[in-house]
Short mmCIF file of C-alpha atoms in Angstrom, two decimals:
data_model
loop_
_atom_site.label_atom_id
_atom_site.label_comp_id
_atom_site.label_asym_id
_atom_site.label_seq_id
_atom_site.Cartn_x
_atom_site.Cartn_y
_atom_site.Cartn_z
CA UNK A 1 44.03 -13.86 20.34
CA UNK A 2 43.38 -10.09 20.59
CA UNK A 3 41.24 -8.47 18.14
CA UNK A 4 43.38 -7.07 15.27
CA UNK A 5 42.69 -4.27 13.12
CA UNK A 6 43.93 -2.67 9.46
CA UNK A 7 44.27 1.27 8.92
CA UNK A 8 45.16 2.39 5.62
CA UNK A 9 46.99 5.76 6.14
CA UNK A 10 49.12 8.31 4.33
CA UNK A 11 51.85 10.06 6.19
CA UNK A 12 51.74 13.01 3.90
CA UNK A 13 53.82 14.58 0.90
CA UNK A 14 56.94 15.32 3.40
CA UNK A 15 57.68 15.67 6.99
CA UNK A 16 55.22 15.14 10.15
CA UNK A 17 54.12 18.88 10.13
CA UNK A 18 51.67 17.51 7.14
CA UNK A 19 50.36 14.47 8.52
CA UNK A 20 47.00 14.57 10.83
CA UNK A 21 46.96 13.78 14.19
CA UNK A 22 44.46 10.96 13.53
CA UNK A 23 47.25 9.06 11.61
CA UNK A 24 50.24 9.92 14.00
CA UNK A 25 48.26 8.14 17.06
CA UNK A 26 47.28 5.29 14.56
CA UNK A 27 51.15 4.94 13.51
CA UNK A 28 51.89 5.02 17.27
CA UNK A 29 49.48 1.92 18.10
CA UNK A 30 50.89 -0.30 15.15
CA UNK A 31 52.17 -3.66 15.81
CA UNK A 32 53.26 -4.14 12.00
CA UNK A 33 53.84 -1.18 9.35
CA UNK A 34 53.30 -2.36 5.65
CA UNK A 35 54.43 -0.36 2.34
CA UNK A 36 57.08 1.02 0.48
CA UNK A 37 60.16 1.09 2.35
CA UNK A 38 61.06 4.77 2.16
CA UNK A 39 57.53 5.56 3.78
CA UNK A 40 58.10 3.25 6.68
CA UNK A 41 61.17 4.86 7.51
CA UNK A 42 59.60 8.15 8.37
CA UNK A 43 57.38 6.53 10.82
CA UNK A 44 58.13 7.28 14.36
CA UNK A 45 57.30 3.82 16.02
CA UNK A 46 60.68 1.96 16.92
CA UNK A 47 58.43 -1.24 18.30
CA UNK A 48 56.83 -1.88 15.34
CA UNK A 49 57.69 -4.49 12.74
CA UNK A 50 58.59 -3.48 9.08
CA UNK A 51 57.15 -5.37 6.14
CA UNK A 52 58.49 -3.18 3.25
CA UNK A 53 57.95 -4.25 -0.36
CA UNK A 54 58.42 -2.82 -3.89
CA UNK A 55 55.99 -0.07 -4.85
CA UNK A 56 54.54 -2.18 -7.43
CA UNK A 57 53.59 -5.29 -5.53
CA UNK A 58 50.32 -3.37 -4.08
CA UNK A 59 47.78 -6.31 -3.93
CA UNK A 60 49.97 -8.67 -2.60
CA UNK A 61 50.87 -6.19 0.19
CA UNK A 62 47.37 -5.54 0.95
CA UNK A 63 46.54 -9.37 1.29
CA UNK A 64 49.29 -9.85 3.46
CA UNK A 65 48.56 -6.70 5.87
CA UNK A 66 45.05 -8.42 5.87
CA UNK A 67 46.21 -11.62 6.85
CA UNK A 68 48.22 -10.22 9.75
CA UNK A 69 45.13 -8.09 10.83
CA UNK A 70 42.91 -11.30 11.07
CA UNK A 71 45.58 -13.08 13.12
CA UNK A 72 45.46 -10.04 15.75
CA UNK A 73 47.87 -7.54 14.57
CA UNK A 74 47.37 -3.76 14.77
CA UNK A 75 48.42 -3.38 10.98
CA UNK A 76 48.97 -0.19 9.23
CA UNK A 77 49.41 0.16 5.69
CA UNK A 78 51.65 3.23 5.05
CA UNK A 79 51.06 5.13 1.68
CA UNK A 80 53.03 8.66 1.05
CA UNK A 81 50.45 11.61 0.66
CA UNK A 82 46.73 10.59 1.10
CA UNK A 83 45.96 6.75 0.80
CA UNK A 84 42.83 7.47 -1.40
CA UNK A 85 44.59 9.11 -4.19
CA UNK A 86 46.87 6.75 -6.39
CA UNK A 87 47.76 4.72 -3.08
CA UNK A 88 47.14 1.66 -1.18
CA UNK A 89 43.58 2.41 -0.27
CA UNK A 90 42.34 0.99 -3.67
CA UNK A 91 44.47 -2.14 -3.38
CA UNK A 92 43.13 -2.93 0.19
CA UNK A 93 39.52 -2.60 -1.34
CA UNK A 94 40.38 -4.87 -4.12
CA UNK A 95 41.31 -7.68 -1.93
CA UNK A 96 38.37 -7.09 0.25
CA UNK A 97 36.15 -7.35 -3.00
CA UNK A 98 37.66 -10.72 -4.23
CA UNK A 99 37.06 -12.16 -0.62
CA UNK A 100 34.34 -14.43 -1.49
CA UNK A 101 35.22 -16.98 0.99
CA UNK A 102 35.19 -14.25 3.81
CA UNK A 103 39.01 -14.66 5.01
CA UNK A 104 38.78 -11.28 6.24
CA UNK A 105 35.25 -10.71 6.91
CA UNK A 106 35.94 -10.08 10.74
CA UNK A 107 38.74 -7.83 9.99
CA UNK A 108 38.14 -4.24 11.19
CA UNK A 109 39.33 -2.26 7.96
CA UNK A 110 39.23 1.64 7.86
CA UNK A 111 40.99 4.24 5.87
CA UNK A 112 42.11 7.86 7.12
CA UNK A 113 42.21 10.60 4.95
CA UNK A 114 45.58 12.53 4.65
CA UNK A 115 47.33 15.34 2.59
CA UNK A 116 48.20 14.63 -1.03
CA UNK A 117 51.19 15.93 -3.02
CA UNK A 118 49.04 18.05 -5.34
CA UNK A 119 47.88 19.90 -2.34
CA UNK A 120 51.27 20.53 -1.03
CA UNK A 121 52.32 21.83 -4.50
CA UNK A 122 49.20 23.95 -4.99
CA UNK A 123 50.01 25.68 -1.62
CA UNK A 124 53.50 26.62 -2.53
CA UNK A 125 52.37 28.51 -5.58
CA UNK A 126 48.93 30.05 -4.32
CA UNK A 127 45.94 28.58 -5.57
CA UNK A 128 46.42 26.93 -9.08
CA UNK A 129 43.57 24.53 -8.28
CA UNK A 130 41.40 26.92 -6.91
CA UNK A 131 38.69 26.22 -9.43
CA UNK A 132 37.60 23.02 -11.22
CA UNK A 133 40.25 20.51 -11.74
CA UNK A 134 41.12 16.90 -12.69
CA UNK A 135 43.60 14.50 -11.21
CA UNK A 136 45.20 11.70 -13.16
CA UNK A 137 48.25 9.32 -13.10
CA UNK A 138 50.49 9.12 -15.99
CA UNK A 139 51.19 5.47 -15.26
CA UNK A 140 50.32 3.21 -17.93
CA UNK A 141 51.26 -0.19 -15.86
CA UNK A 142 47.70 -0.59 -15.15
CA UNK A 143 45.86 1.50 -17.43
CA UNK A 144 45.69 1.54 -21.34
CA UNK A 145 47.73 4.61 -22.87
CA UNK A 146 44.85 5.36 -24.91
CA UNK A 147 42.58 6.05 -22.35
CA UNK A 148 45.27 8.31 -20.53
CA UNK A 149 45.36 10.54 -23.70
CA UNK A 150 41.47 10.59 -23.98
CA UNK A 151 41.12 11.79 -20.51
CA UNK A 152 43.85 14.28 -20.93
CA UNK A 153 42.02 15.83 -23.87
CA UNK A 154 38.72 15.67 -22.47
CA UNK A 155 40.25 17.59 -19.16
CA UNK A 156 41.88 20.19 -21.71
CA UNK A 157 38.61 20.63 -23.59
CA UNK A 158 36.61 21.12 -20.39
CA UNK A 159 39.40 23.67 -19.29
CA UNK A 160 39.88 22.08 -15.89
CA UNK A 161 43.18 22.60 -14.23
CA UNK A 162 45.13 19.18 -14.01
CA UNK A 163 47.31 17.60 -11.50
CA UNK A 164 49.45 14.62 -13.09
CA UNK A 165 50.86 12.06 -10.73
CA UNK A 166 53.60 9.44 -11.67
CA UNK A 167 54.79 11.88 -14.52
CA UNK A 168 57.82 9.85 -15.43
CA UNK A 169 60.21 7.05 -14.16
CA UNK A 170 63.14 5.00 -15.82
CA UNK A 171 60.51 2.42 -16.84
CA UNK A 172 58.15 5.07 -18.53
CA UNK A 173 60.49 7.81 -20.04
CA UNK A 174 58.17 9.04 -22.70
CA UNK A 175 54.58 9.35 -21.14
CA UNK A 176 54.98 13.00 -19.95
CA UNK A 177 56.17 14.27 -22.99
CA UNK A 178 53.39 12.63 -24.96
CA UNK A 179 50.80 14.15 -22.51
CA UNK A 180 52.16 17.54 -22.76
CA UNK A 181 51.75 17.09 -26.59
CA UNK A 182 48.26 16.18 -26.24
CA UNK A 183 47.46 19.24 -24.13
CA UNK A 184 49.02 21.52 -26.75
CA UNK A 185 46.87 20.51 -29.21
CA UNK A 186 43.78 22.25 -27.17
CA UNK A 187 45.62 24.88 -24.80
CA UNK A 188 47.64 27.88 -25.61
CA UNK A 189 51.33 28.08 -25.45
CA UNK A 190 51.45 30.45 -22.54
CA UNK A 191 49.41 28.01 -20.34
CA UNK A 192 51.02 27.85 -16.73
CA UNK A 193 52.69 24.72 -16.18
CA UNK A 194 54.41 23.75 -12.92
CA UNK A 195 56.77 21.24 -12.16
CA UNK A 196 56.95 20.68 -8.35
CA UNK A 197 59.47 18.25 -6.97
CA UNK A 198 59.81 16.94 -3.44
CA UNK A 199 57.57 19.73 -2.02
CA UNK A 200 58.18 20.07 1.90
CA UNK A 201 61.51 18.18 1.82
CA UNK A 202 63.89 20.99 2.48
CA UNK A 203 67.01 21.22 0.18
CA UNK A 204 65.44 18.27 -2.25
CA UNK A 205 62.27 20.85 -2.99
CA UNK A 206 62.62 22.63 -6.45
CA UNK A 207 59.37 24.22 -7.93
CA UNK A 208 59.70 25.11 -11.79
CA UNK A 209 56.91 27.58 -13.33
CA UNK A 210 56.98 27.29 -16.99
CA UNK A 211 54.61 27.52 -19.68
CA UNK A 212 53.06 24.63 -22.12
CA UNK A 213 55.25 25.66 -24.86
CA UNK A 214 58.55 25.48 -22.84
CA UNK A 215 57.72 22.57 -20.61
CA UNK A 216 60.58 20.00 -20.68
CA UNK A 217 59.86 16.50 -19.52
CA UNK A 218 63.74 16.34 -18.47
CA UNK A 219 62.88 18.66 -15.62
CA UNK A 220 60.66 16.03 -13.93
CA UNK A 221 61.29 12.93 -12.14
CA UNK A 222 59.25 10.48 -10.10
CA UNK A 223 59.28 12.79 -7.06
CA UNK A 224 57.49 15.58 -9.27
CA UNK A 225 53.91 16.57 -9.29
CA UNK A 226 53.11 18.34 -12.61
CA UNK A 227 50.08 20.95 -12.49
CA UNK A 228 48.75 22.38 -16.04
CA UNK A 229 46.65 25.52 -15.79
CA UNK A 230 43.11 26.15 -17.17
CA UNK A 231 42.68 28.78 -19.76
CA UNK A 232 42.02 31.06 -16.78
CA UNK A 233 45.06 30.15 -14.66
CA UNK A 234 47.36 33.21 -14.03
CA UNK A 235 50.95 33.43 -13.03
CA UNK A 236 52.02 36.95 -11.58
CA UNK A 237 54.98 38.44 -9.83
CA UNK A 238 54.04 40.20 -6.57
CA UNK A 239 56.47 41.47 -3.94
CA UNK A 240 59.38 39.53 -5.37
CA UNK A 241 57.55 36.32 -5.49
CA UNK A 242 55.88 34.33 -8.56
CA UNK A 243 52.45 33.25 -7.83
CA UNK A 244 49.80 31.09 -9.66
CA UNK A 245 46.15 30.83 -8.96
CA UNK A 246 43.01 29.80 -10.86
CA UNK A 247 40.46 32.47 -10.24
CA UNK A 248 37.16 31.57 -8.60
CA UNK A 249 35.15 33.50 -11.43
CA UNK A 250 34.63 34.17 -14.98
CA UNK A 251 34.49 37.40 -16.80
CA UNK A 252 31.31 36.82 -18.27
CA UNK A 253 29.19 36.17 -14.76
CA UNK A 254 28.27 39.87 -13.99
CA UNK A 255 29.23 41.36 -10.70
CA UNK A 256 31.88 38.63 -9.90
CA UNK B 1 55.78 48.12 14.15
CA UNK B 2 56.76 44.32 14.11
CA UNK B 3 56.70 42.16 11.01
CA UNK B 4 53.19 41.11 10.34
CA UNK B 5 52.26 37.92 8.25
CA UNK B 6 49.30 36.14 6.51
CA UNK B 7 48.72 32.60 6.33
CA UNK B 8 45.97 30.87 4.54
CA UNK B 9 44.83 27.62 6.03
CA UNK B 10 42.35 25.28 6.37
CA UNK B 11 41.25 23.49 9.52
CA UNK B 12 39.88 20.50 7.87
CA UNK B 13 36.59 18.66 7.27
CA UNK B 14 35.79 18.29 10.95
CA UNK B 15 37.52 18.48 14.37
CA UNK B 16 41.12 18.59 15.37
CA UNK B 17 42.01 15.13 14.11
CA UNK B 18 42.37 16.26 10.60
CA UNK B 19 44.09 19.40 11.02
CA UNK B 20 47.87 19.27 10.07
CA UNK B 21 50.36 20.13 13.13
CA UNK B 22 51.71 22.86 10.72
CA UNK B 23 48.16 24.64 10.74
CA UNK B 24 47.67 24.02 14.34
CA UNK B 25 51.06 26.04 15.30
CA UNK B 26 49.84 28.68 12.88
CA UNK B 27 46.44 29.22 14.29
CA UNK B 28 48.12 29.20 17.95
CA UNK B 29 50.54 32.16 16.84
CA UNK B 30 47.55 34.27 15.39
CA UNK B 31 46.73 37.66 16.43
CA UNK B 32 43.53 37.93 14.14
CA UNK B 33 41.55 35.26 12.59
CA UNK B 34 39.67 35.77 9.56
CA UNK B 35 36.95 33.68 8.00
CA UNK B 36 33.31 32.57 7.94
CA UNK B 37 32.02 32.56 11.42
CA UNK B 38 31.60 28.80 11.73
CA UNK B 39 35.16 27.89 11.01
CA UNK B 40 36.50 30.31 13.43
CA UNK B 41 34.99 29.03 16.32
CA UNK B 42 36.61 25.61 15.91
CA UNK B 43 39.99 27.50 16.25
CA UNK B 44 41.59 26.98 20.00
CA UNK B 45 43.14 30.21 20.28
CA UNK B 46 41.23 32.47 22.98
CA UNK B 47 43.70 35.40 22.49
CA UNK B 48 43.09 35.87 18.83
CA UNK B 49 40.42 38.61 17.38
CA UNK B 50 37.72 36.99 15.36
CA UNK B 51 36.76 38.86 12.05
CA UNK B 52 33.77 36.94 10.96
CA UNK B 53 32.27 37.54 7.88
CA UNK B 54 29.55 35.92 5.36
CA UNK B 55 30.91 33.20 3.41
CA UNK B 56 30.16 35.20 -0.03
CA UNK B 57 32.48 38.33 0.88
CA UNK B 58 35.74 36.48 0.10
CA UNK B 59 37.75 39.03 -2.14
CA UNK B 60 36.65 41.90 0.59
CA UNK B 61 37.72 39.34 3.61
CA UNK B 62 41.18 38.71 1.82
CA UNK B 63 41.70 42.60 1.34
CA UNK B 64 41.20 43.19 4.90
CA UNK B 65 43.24 40.35 5.99
CA UNK B 66 46.03 41.73 3.91
CA UNK B 67 45.64 45.11 5.47
CA UNK B 68 45.93 43.87 8.93
CA UNK B 69 49.07 41.98 7.88
CA UNK B 70 50.66 44.80 6.42
CA UNK B 71 49.90 46.80 9.62
CA UNK B 72 51.89 44.18 11.63
CA UNK B 73 49.29 41.42 12.68
CA UNK B 74 49.88 37.82 12.42
CA UNK B 75 46.72 37.11 10.18
CA UNK B 76 45.35 33.88 9.66
CA UNK B 77 42.61 33.25 7.03
CA UNK B 78 40.85 30.45 7.80
CA UNK B 79 38.78 28.03 5.42
CA UNK B 80 37.24 24.74 6.13
CA UNK B 81 39.04 21.65 4.63
CA UNK B 82 42.02 22.83 2.16
CA UNK B 83 42.20 26.22 1.71
CA UNK B 84 43.44 25.38 -1.99
CA UNK B 85 40.11 23.75 -2.95
CA UNK B 86 37.14 25.96 -3.63
CA UNK B 87 38.24 28.03 -0.50
CA UNK B 88 40.04 31.23 0.55
CA UNK B 89 43.59 30.84 -1.19
CA UNK B 90 42.36 31.75 -4.75
CA UNK B 91 40.49 35.02 -2.92
CA UNK B 92 43.89 36.14 -1.37
CA UNK B 93 45.86 35.42 -4.79
CA UNK B 94 43.26 37.39 -6.71
CA UNK B 95 43.80 40.54 -4.38
CA UNK B 96 47.56 40.27 -4.53
CA UNK B 97 47.40 39.97 -8.56
CA UNK B 98 45.24 43.20 -8.56
CA UNK B 99 47.46 44.84 -6.37
CA UNK B 100 49.12 47.28 -8.84
CA UNK B 101 50.43 49.70 -6.69
CA UNK B 102 52.27 47.47 -4.26
CA UNK B 103 50.01 48.00 -1.21
CA UNK B 104 50.51 44.53 0.07
CA UNK B 105 54.14 44.18 -1.56
CA UNK B 106 56.02 43.52 1.68
CA UNK B 107 53.51 41.36 3.12
CA UNK B 108 54.79 37.73 3.92
CA UNK B 109 51.87 35.53 2.36
CA UNK B 110 51.96 31.79 2.37
CA UNK B 111 49.30 29.01 1.99
CA UNK B 112 49.32 25.88 3.95
CA UNK B 113 47.77 22.48 2.49
CA UNK B 114 45.05 20.69 4.14
CA UNK B 115 42.51 17.85 3.97
CA UNK B 116 39.39 18.56 1.75
CA UNK B 117 35.82 17.22 2.31
CA UNK B 118 36.23 15.06 -0.79
CA UNK B 119 39.04 12.93 0.97
CA UNK B 120 37.42 12.53 4.27
CA UNK B 121 34.26 11.18 2.43
CA UNK B 122 36.53 8.94 0.16
CA UNK B 123 38.23 7.46 3.15
CA UNK B 124 34.81 6.62 4.64
CA UNK B 125 33.80 4.74 1.84
CA UNK B 126 37.06 2.99 0.87
CA UNK B 127 38.76 4.54 -2.39
CA UNK B 128 35.99 6.10 -4.56
CA UNK B 129 38.64 8.41 -5.79
CA UNK B 130 41.37 5.81 -6.08
CA UNK B 131 41.72 6.09 -9.91
CA UNK B 132 41.69 9.36 -12.07
CA UNK B 133 38.88 11.79 -10.95
CA UNK B 134 37.72 15.39 -11.24
CA UNK B 135 36.88 17.89 -8.79
CA UNK B 136 34.10 20.38 -9.48
CA UNK B 137 32.12 23.17 -7.70
CA UNK B 138 28.47 22.97 -8.64
CA UNK B 139 28.26 26.70 -7.46
CA UNK B 140 27.17 28.84 -10.53
CA UNK B 141 27.43 32.19 -8.38
CA UNK B 142 30.87 33.01 -10.24
CA UNK B 143 30.61 30.47 -13.06
CA UNK B 144 28.30 30.17 -16.00
CA UNK B 145 25.83 27.40 -15.54
CA UNK B 146 26.71 26.06 -19.15
CA UNK B 147 30.49 25.74 -18.32
CA UNK B 148 29.48 23.72 -15.28
CA UNK B 149 27.17 21.48 -17.79
CA UNK B 150 29.94 21.27 -20.06
CA UNK B 151 32.58 20.23 -17.67
CA UNK B 152 30.15 17.44 -16.37
CA UNK B 153 29.62 16.04 -19.69
CA UNK B 154 33.33 15.87 -20.43
CA UNK B 155 34.15 14.48 -16.98
CA UNK B 156 31.84 11.72 -17.65
CA UNK B 157 32.73 10.80 -21.22
CA UNK B 158 36.44 10.78 -19.82
CA UNK B 159 34.97 8.31 -17.39
CA UNK B 160 36.63 10.09 -14.55
CA UNK B 161 35.07 9.57 -10.89
CA UNK B 162 33.76 13.11 -10.04
CA UNK B 163 33.53 14.72 -6.53
CA UNK B 164 30.98 17.73 -6.55
CA UNK B 165 31.38 20.59 -3.95
CA UNK B 166 28.60 22.96 -3.12
CA UNK B 167 25.78 20.90 -4.50
CA UNK B 168 22.97 22.53 -3.02
CA UNK B 169 21.87 25.55 -1.20
CA UNK B 170 18.63 27.73 -0.33
CA UNK B 171 19.74 29.89 -3.06
CA UNK B 172 20.80 27.26 -5.67
CA UNK B 173 18.06 24.44 -5.21
CA UNK B 174 17.88 23.06 -8.63
CA UNK B 175 21.71 22.75 -9.49
CA UNK B 176 22.38 19.26 -8.35
CA UNK B 177 19.44 17.56 -9.95
CA UNK B 178 20.33 19.34 -13.30
CA UNK B 179 24.02 18.01 -12.91
CA UNK B 180 22.82 14.53 -12.26
CA UNK B 181 20.75 14.67 -15.21
CA UNK B 182 23.54 15.52 -17.50
CA UNK B 183 25.58 12.63 -15.91
CA UNK B 184 22.57 10.23 -16.73
CA UNK B 185 22.77 11.21 -20.37
CA UNK B 186 26.48 9.42 -20.38
CA UNK B 187 26.83 7.03 -17.50
CA UNK B 188 25.01 3.80 -16.89
CA UNK B 189 21.77 4.03 -14.09
CA UNK B 190 23.85 1.80 -11.79
CA UNK B 191 26.75 3.97 -11.38
CA UNK B 192 27.56 4.38 -7.65
CA UNK B 193 26.58 7.71 -6.21
CA UNK B 194 27.58 8.79 -2.66
CA UNK B 195 25.86 11.64 -0.66
CA UNK B 196 28.37 12.23 2.43
CA UNK B 197 27.08 14.63 4.77
CA UNK B 198 29.19 16.26 7.47
CA UNK B 199 31.73 13.09 7.43
CA UNK B 200 33.74 13.32 10.67
CA UNK B 201 30.98 15.44 12.70
CA UNK B 202 29.86 12.67 15.06
CA UNK B 203 26.00 12.40 15.00
CA UNK B 204 25.62 15.05 12.19
CA UNK B 205 27.49 12.51 9.75
CA UNK B 206 25.38 10.65 7.40
CA UNK B 207 26.92 8.69 4.17
CA UNK B 208 24.06 7.46 1.64
CA UNK B 209 25.25 5.10 -1.04
CA UNK B 210 22.87 5.00 -3.99
CA UNK B 211 23.04 4.88 -7.71
CA UNK B 212 22.63 7.39 -10.53
CA UNK B 213 19.13 6.40 -11.38
CA UNK B 214 18.01 6.77 -7.55
CA UNK B 215 20.06 9.76 -6.42
CA UNK B 216 17.78 12.34 -4.99
CA UNK B 217 18.86 15.81 -4.62
CA UNK B 218 16.95 16.17 -1.72
CA UNK B 219 18.91 13.89 0.40
CA UNK B 220 21.72 16.57 -0.21
CA UNK B 221 22.39 19.82 1.72
CA UNK B 222 25.11 22.42 1.87
CA UNK B 223 27.17 20.20 4.06
CA UNK B 224 27.03 17.35 1.49
CA UNK B 225 29.87 16.33 -0.60
CA UNK B 226 28.60 14.27 -3.69
CA UNK B 227 30.83 11.61 -5.44
CA UNK B 228 29.83 9.95 -8.65
CA UNK B 229 31.64 6.92 -9.67
CA UNK B 230 33.26 6.06 -12.95
CA UNK B 231 32.17 2.91 -15.08
CA UNK B 232 34.71 0.96 -13.21
CA UNK B 233 33.72 2.19 -9.51
CA UNK B 234 32.29 -0.90 -7.47
CA UNK B 235 30.17 -0.69 -4.27
CA UNK B 236 30.12 -4.29 -2.69
CA UNK B 237 29.31 -5.73 0.68
CA UNK B 238 32.17 -7.00 2.78
CA UNK B 239 32.11 -8.36 6.60
CA UNK B 240 28.77 -6.55 6.91
CA UNK B 241 30.01 -3.31 5.66
CA UNK B 242 29.30 -1.58 2.32
CA UNK B 243 32.55 -0.27 0.45
CA UNK B 244 32.87 1.69 -2.67
CA UNK B 245 36.37 1.83 -4.54
CA UNK B 246 37.54 2.73 -7.95
CA UNK B 247 39.88 -0.18 -9.05
CA UNK B 248 43.54 0.94 -9.96
CA UNK B 249 43.59 -1.60 -13.12
CA UNK B 250 41.31 -2.16 -16.29
CA UNK B 251 40.49 -5.42 -17.43
CA UNK B 252 42.30 -4.94 -21.12
CA UNK B 253 45.74 -4.22 -19.53
CA UNK B 254 47.41 -7.87 -19.26
CA UNK B 255 48.47 -8.87 -15.95
CA UNK B 256 46.98 -6.23 -13.85
#
C-alpha cells in the first residue's frame, strides 16, 4: 500500500487567480477531494474522486478524509478561502485530538494557508483592515449567542475594525440585525459598514458601502462578508471611486 | 503618454509558493517596483526599476509611487504578506485621501489580496485561528501604547485568539513583554503561546510552542509572528507532532 497523505487547503474566495501555487499543485496530485460540493466543482483535477457533503457535517467529513489517507489515498480537504479561518482545518485537528487509539497516527497531515474572503473584500475597498481588527463568525450553530454578543461589544469598545463571517442564512435570519444593534450601542452612527457579496465572482459581486445607522441586514446573504469600521475608519471619494481605509496612525501620536 | 497604473500587492510570507497568480502576473508587468528592499529582491522581473526605501517611510513611498503612475509607469507597491494587513495599502489610501488638489485623480489604483504571515503560522500549527480572533500590531510608532494595552485586555476578556504582528525590534525591545503581562492578568498560565519565526523560509524557520506562563520575549525577533490562544485553544501531541487549534464549538452548545 502506497503512503497516503492528507492536505487541508483553501481554494480562495473566488477563481484560480487567488489560489496559491502550493495549493494548485496539491489539488493536481489528489486522488480524493473532500468538501462542500460547490468548492469541489472549482477544482481542476478530472481524475480525482469527489466526496461532497453538506457544509454542516464537518467532523464526519474530516474523519472520512483521514480514513482514506490512512488507506493510501492522496486526500485533499477543500474549503473556500483560507482553511484555517472558519473552515475545515479546525475540524481535522479536532478529529486528530480525539484519536486516542492512534487510528490516524501514521497519516501525514498538513494545512496550507490561503486567501480568505475578508482579504478579498478589504482589497476591493482599499484598506479597511489596515489597522488592528477582529474576525468573528456570527453563526451560533456551535457557539452560544451570548458569547457572540459579548465579543462584539468588547471588539467595539476596543475600537477594532471587525470582519463578520457567516452573517446570515435562511436558518439564521436575525443574527446580523442583532449584531449591528450591539455595535450601535458603542459606535457612532456614521461608522462605515461594508456588505461585500461574492467578491471576485464577476457579475455576482456586489459591494455596498453604508453606515452603521443605515446598514440593512436584508442586503446581506450567506455569500456576504460584512466589514464594520473602527472610529478612525474613513470612507472618501477620489477620482470617481469610493475608498475605505483604517489609517495606520492616531492623531495623538506626534509626527505620525 | 501611455496610461499608467498603481497596484498594491503582497508577495506572501515567504517564497513564490504563497504568492497568488494575480500578483505574480502583476509583478511581471511592472515597470517600477516600490517597497522595502528585501521584498523587492524576491520579485522575478529583471526589467523593472527598483525604488527601495526604509520600512518606516511609508507615506512618502506611497506618494512617490502615485507620482510615477500618473506619469505613465506601471507601478507596483510591494509589501510582504497581504498588503492590507499592517502594510502599504493603508499608506496609499492615506495619500489619496489627502489629495485635495486631484493630483492623482486619474490614476487607476487597485489593491490585490495576499496570504498574510498569521495564516502561514497558523497553518504550520493546525488551526489556532479556527474560531474568533483578533489581529494586532504591537508597534507603538504610530499608536499610543495605552491603546495597545487596552485592546489586548479587551481581546483577552472577549476570549479571542490573538495574532500579534511587529512584536519586537531593536527600537522597541520591551513591548512584547509588556503585552504578555497584560494578557497574563486575564488568561490562565497554561494558555498556548506560539512564537513563529520566518515560517516558510526553509532553514530560517523556527516555531516554538509554549505557554503564557513560560513565553519569553527573547525568543522573538522582528520576523516573528506571535499567536496567543483563547481559553479553548488546545495543544496536543498526535503521531509525533504537536498541533495547536481552537475548536469550532463550545461545550455548552448541545450537540456540537
